[in-house]
Short mmCIF file of N, CA and C in Angstrom, two decimals:
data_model
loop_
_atom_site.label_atom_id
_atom_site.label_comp_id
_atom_site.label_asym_id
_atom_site.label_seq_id
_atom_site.Cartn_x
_atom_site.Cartn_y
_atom_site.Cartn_z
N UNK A 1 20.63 109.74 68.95
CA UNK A 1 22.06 109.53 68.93
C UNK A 1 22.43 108.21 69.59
N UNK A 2 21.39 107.92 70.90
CA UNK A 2 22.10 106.41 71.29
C UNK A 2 21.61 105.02 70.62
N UNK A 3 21.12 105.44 69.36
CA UNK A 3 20.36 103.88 68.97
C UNK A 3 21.47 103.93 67.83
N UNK A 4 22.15 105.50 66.94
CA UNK A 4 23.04 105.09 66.14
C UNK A 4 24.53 104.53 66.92
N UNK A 5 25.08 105.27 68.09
CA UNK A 5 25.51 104.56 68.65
C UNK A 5 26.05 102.96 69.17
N UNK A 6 24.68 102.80 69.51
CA UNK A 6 24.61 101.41 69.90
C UNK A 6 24.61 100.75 68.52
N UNK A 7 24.67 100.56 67.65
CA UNK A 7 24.69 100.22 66.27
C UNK A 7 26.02 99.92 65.96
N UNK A 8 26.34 101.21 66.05
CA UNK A 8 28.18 101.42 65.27
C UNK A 8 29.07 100.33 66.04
N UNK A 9 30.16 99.54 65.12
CA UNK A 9 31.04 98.52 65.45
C UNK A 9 32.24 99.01 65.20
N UNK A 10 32.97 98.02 66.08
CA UNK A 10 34.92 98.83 65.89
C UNK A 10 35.48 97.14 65.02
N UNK A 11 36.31 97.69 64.33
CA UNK A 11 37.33 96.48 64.72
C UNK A 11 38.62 96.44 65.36
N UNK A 12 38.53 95.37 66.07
CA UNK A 12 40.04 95.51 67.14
C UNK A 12 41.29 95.06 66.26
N UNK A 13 41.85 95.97 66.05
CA UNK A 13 43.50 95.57 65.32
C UNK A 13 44.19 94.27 66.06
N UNK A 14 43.93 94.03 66.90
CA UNK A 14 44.88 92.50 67.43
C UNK A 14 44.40 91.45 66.78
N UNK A 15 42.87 91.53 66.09
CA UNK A 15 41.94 90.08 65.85
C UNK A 15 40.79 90.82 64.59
N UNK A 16 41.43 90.96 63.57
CA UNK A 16 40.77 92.02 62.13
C UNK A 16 39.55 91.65 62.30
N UNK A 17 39.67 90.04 62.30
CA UNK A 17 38.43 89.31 61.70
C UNK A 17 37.26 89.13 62.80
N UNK A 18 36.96 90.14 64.12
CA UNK A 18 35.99 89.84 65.04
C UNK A 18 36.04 91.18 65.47
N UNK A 19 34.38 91.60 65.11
CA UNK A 19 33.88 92.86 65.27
C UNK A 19 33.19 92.80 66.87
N UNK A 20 33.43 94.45 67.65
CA UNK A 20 33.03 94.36 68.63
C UNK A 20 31.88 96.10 68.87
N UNK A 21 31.42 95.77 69.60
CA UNK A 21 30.40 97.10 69.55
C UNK A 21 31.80 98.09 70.08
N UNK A 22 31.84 99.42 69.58
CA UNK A 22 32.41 100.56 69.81
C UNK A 22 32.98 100.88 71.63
N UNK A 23 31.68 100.67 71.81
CA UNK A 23 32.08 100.97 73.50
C UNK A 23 33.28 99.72 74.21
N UNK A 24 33.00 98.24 73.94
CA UNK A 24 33.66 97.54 74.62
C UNK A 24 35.37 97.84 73.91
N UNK A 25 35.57 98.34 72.54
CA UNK A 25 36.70 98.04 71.74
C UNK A 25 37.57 99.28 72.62
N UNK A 26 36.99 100.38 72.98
CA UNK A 26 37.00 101.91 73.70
C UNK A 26 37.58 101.19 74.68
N UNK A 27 36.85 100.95 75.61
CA UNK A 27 37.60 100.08 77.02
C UNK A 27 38.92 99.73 76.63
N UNK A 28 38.77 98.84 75.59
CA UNK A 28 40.43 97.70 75.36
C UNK A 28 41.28 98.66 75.25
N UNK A 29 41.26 99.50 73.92
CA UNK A 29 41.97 100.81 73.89
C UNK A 29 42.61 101.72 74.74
N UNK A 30 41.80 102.30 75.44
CA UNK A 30 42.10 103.07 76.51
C UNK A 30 42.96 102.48 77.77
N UNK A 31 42.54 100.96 78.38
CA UNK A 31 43.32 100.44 79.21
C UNK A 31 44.68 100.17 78.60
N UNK A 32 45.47 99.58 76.85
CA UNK A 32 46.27 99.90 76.43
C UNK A 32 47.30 100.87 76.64
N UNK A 33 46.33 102.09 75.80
CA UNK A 33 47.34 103.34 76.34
C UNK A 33 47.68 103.66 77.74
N UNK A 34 46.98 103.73 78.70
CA UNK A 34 47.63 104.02 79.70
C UNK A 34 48.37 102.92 80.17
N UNK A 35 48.59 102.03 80.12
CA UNK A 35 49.63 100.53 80.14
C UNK A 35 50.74 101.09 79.66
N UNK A 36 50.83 101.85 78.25
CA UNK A 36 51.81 102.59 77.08
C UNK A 36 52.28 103.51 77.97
N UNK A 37 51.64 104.24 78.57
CA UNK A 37 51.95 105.95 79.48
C UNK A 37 52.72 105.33 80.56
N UNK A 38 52.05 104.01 81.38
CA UNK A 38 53.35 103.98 82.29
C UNK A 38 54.52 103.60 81.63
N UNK A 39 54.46 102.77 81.18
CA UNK A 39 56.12 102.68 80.79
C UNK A 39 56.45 103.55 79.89
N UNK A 40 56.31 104.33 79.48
CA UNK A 40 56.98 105.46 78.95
C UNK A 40 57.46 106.63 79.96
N UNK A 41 56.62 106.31 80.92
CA UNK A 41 57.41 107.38 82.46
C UNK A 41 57.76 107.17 83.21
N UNK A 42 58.44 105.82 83.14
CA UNK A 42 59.35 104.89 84.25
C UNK A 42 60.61 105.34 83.39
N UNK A 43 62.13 104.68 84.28
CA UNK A 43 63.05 105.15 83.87
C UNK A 43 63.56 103.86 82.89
N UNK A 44 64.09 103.63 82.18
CA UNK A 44 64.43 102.47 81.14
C UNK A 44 65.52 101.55 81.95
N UNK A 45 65.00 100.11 82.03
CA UNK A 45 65.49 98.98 82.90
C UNK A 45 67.60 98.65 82.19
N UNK A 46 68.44 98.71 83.13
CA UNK A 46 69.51 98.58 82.41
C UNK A 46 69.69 97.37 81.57
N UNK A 47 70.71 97.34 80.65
CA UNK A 47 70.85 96.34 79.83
C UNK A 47 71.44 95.23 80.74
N UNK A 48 72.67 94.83 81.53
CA UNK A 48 73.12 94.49 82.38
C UNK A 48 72.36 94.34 83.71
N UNK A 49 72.87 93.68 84.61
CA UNK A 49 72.79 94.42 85.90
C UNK A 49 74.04 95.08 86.28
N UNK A 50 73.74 95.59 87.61
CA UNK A 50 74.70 96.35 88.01
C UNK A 50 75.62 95.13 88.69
N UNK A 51 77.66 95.32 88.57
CA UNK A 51 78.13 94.45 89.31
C UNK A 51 78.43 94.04 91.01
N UNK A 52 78.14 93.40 91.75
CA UNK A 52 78.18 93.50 93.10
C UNK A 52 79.46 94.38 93.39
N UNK A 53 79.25 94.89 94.37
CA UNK A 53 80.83 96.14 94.89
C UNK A 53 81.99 94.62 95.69
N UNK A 54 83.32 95.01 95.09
CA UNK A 54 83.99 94.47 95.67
C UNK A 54 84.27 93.85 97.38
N UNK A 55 84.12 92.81 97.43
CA UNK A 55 84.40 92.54 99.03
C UNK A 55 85.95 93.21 99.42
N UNK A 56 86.20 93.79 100.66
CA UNK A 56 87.15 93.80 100.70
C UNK A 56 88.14 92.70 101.36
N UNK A 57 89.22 92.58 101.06
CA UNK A 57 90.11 91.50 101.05
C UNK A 57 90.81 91.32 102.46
N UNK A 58 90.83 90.23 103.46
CA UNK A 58 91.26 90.10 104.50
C UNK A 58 92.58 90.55 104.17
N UNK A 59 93.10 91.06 105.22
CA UNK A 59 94.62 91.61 105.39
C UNK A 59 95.52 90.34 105.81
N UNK A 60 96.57 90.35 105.45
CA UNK A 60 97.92 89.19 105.60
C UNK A 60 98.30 89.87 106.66
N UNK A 61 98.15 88.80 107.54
CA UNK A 61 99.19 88.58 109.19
C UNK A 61 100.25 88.81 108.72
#
């Protein structure tokens, strides 16, 4: 099983045209998705920022 293994090639979808052995393409993959998992379980960054809170206004003598 590890000589067919070591044999078998992936191709990486970012770069069609450059084949990589299975195991290293696995690595790329996997560090991906979990890259994907955190930000999918963080809370979503606002569109805006938030506006500073009003100063309040010295009082007239």
């Amino acid at each position: 099983m590890a000589d067919i293994t070591a044999r078998v090639m992936s191709l990486s979808p970012d770069s069609v045209n450059i084949r990589r052995p299975l195991r290293e393409a696995l690595v790329d993959a996997i560090l991906k998705i979990q890259m994907l998992l955190r930000f999918l379980g963080a809370p979503p960054e606002p569109e805006t920022p938030e506006p500073n809170p009003v100063s309040p206004m010295p009082r007239a003598s």
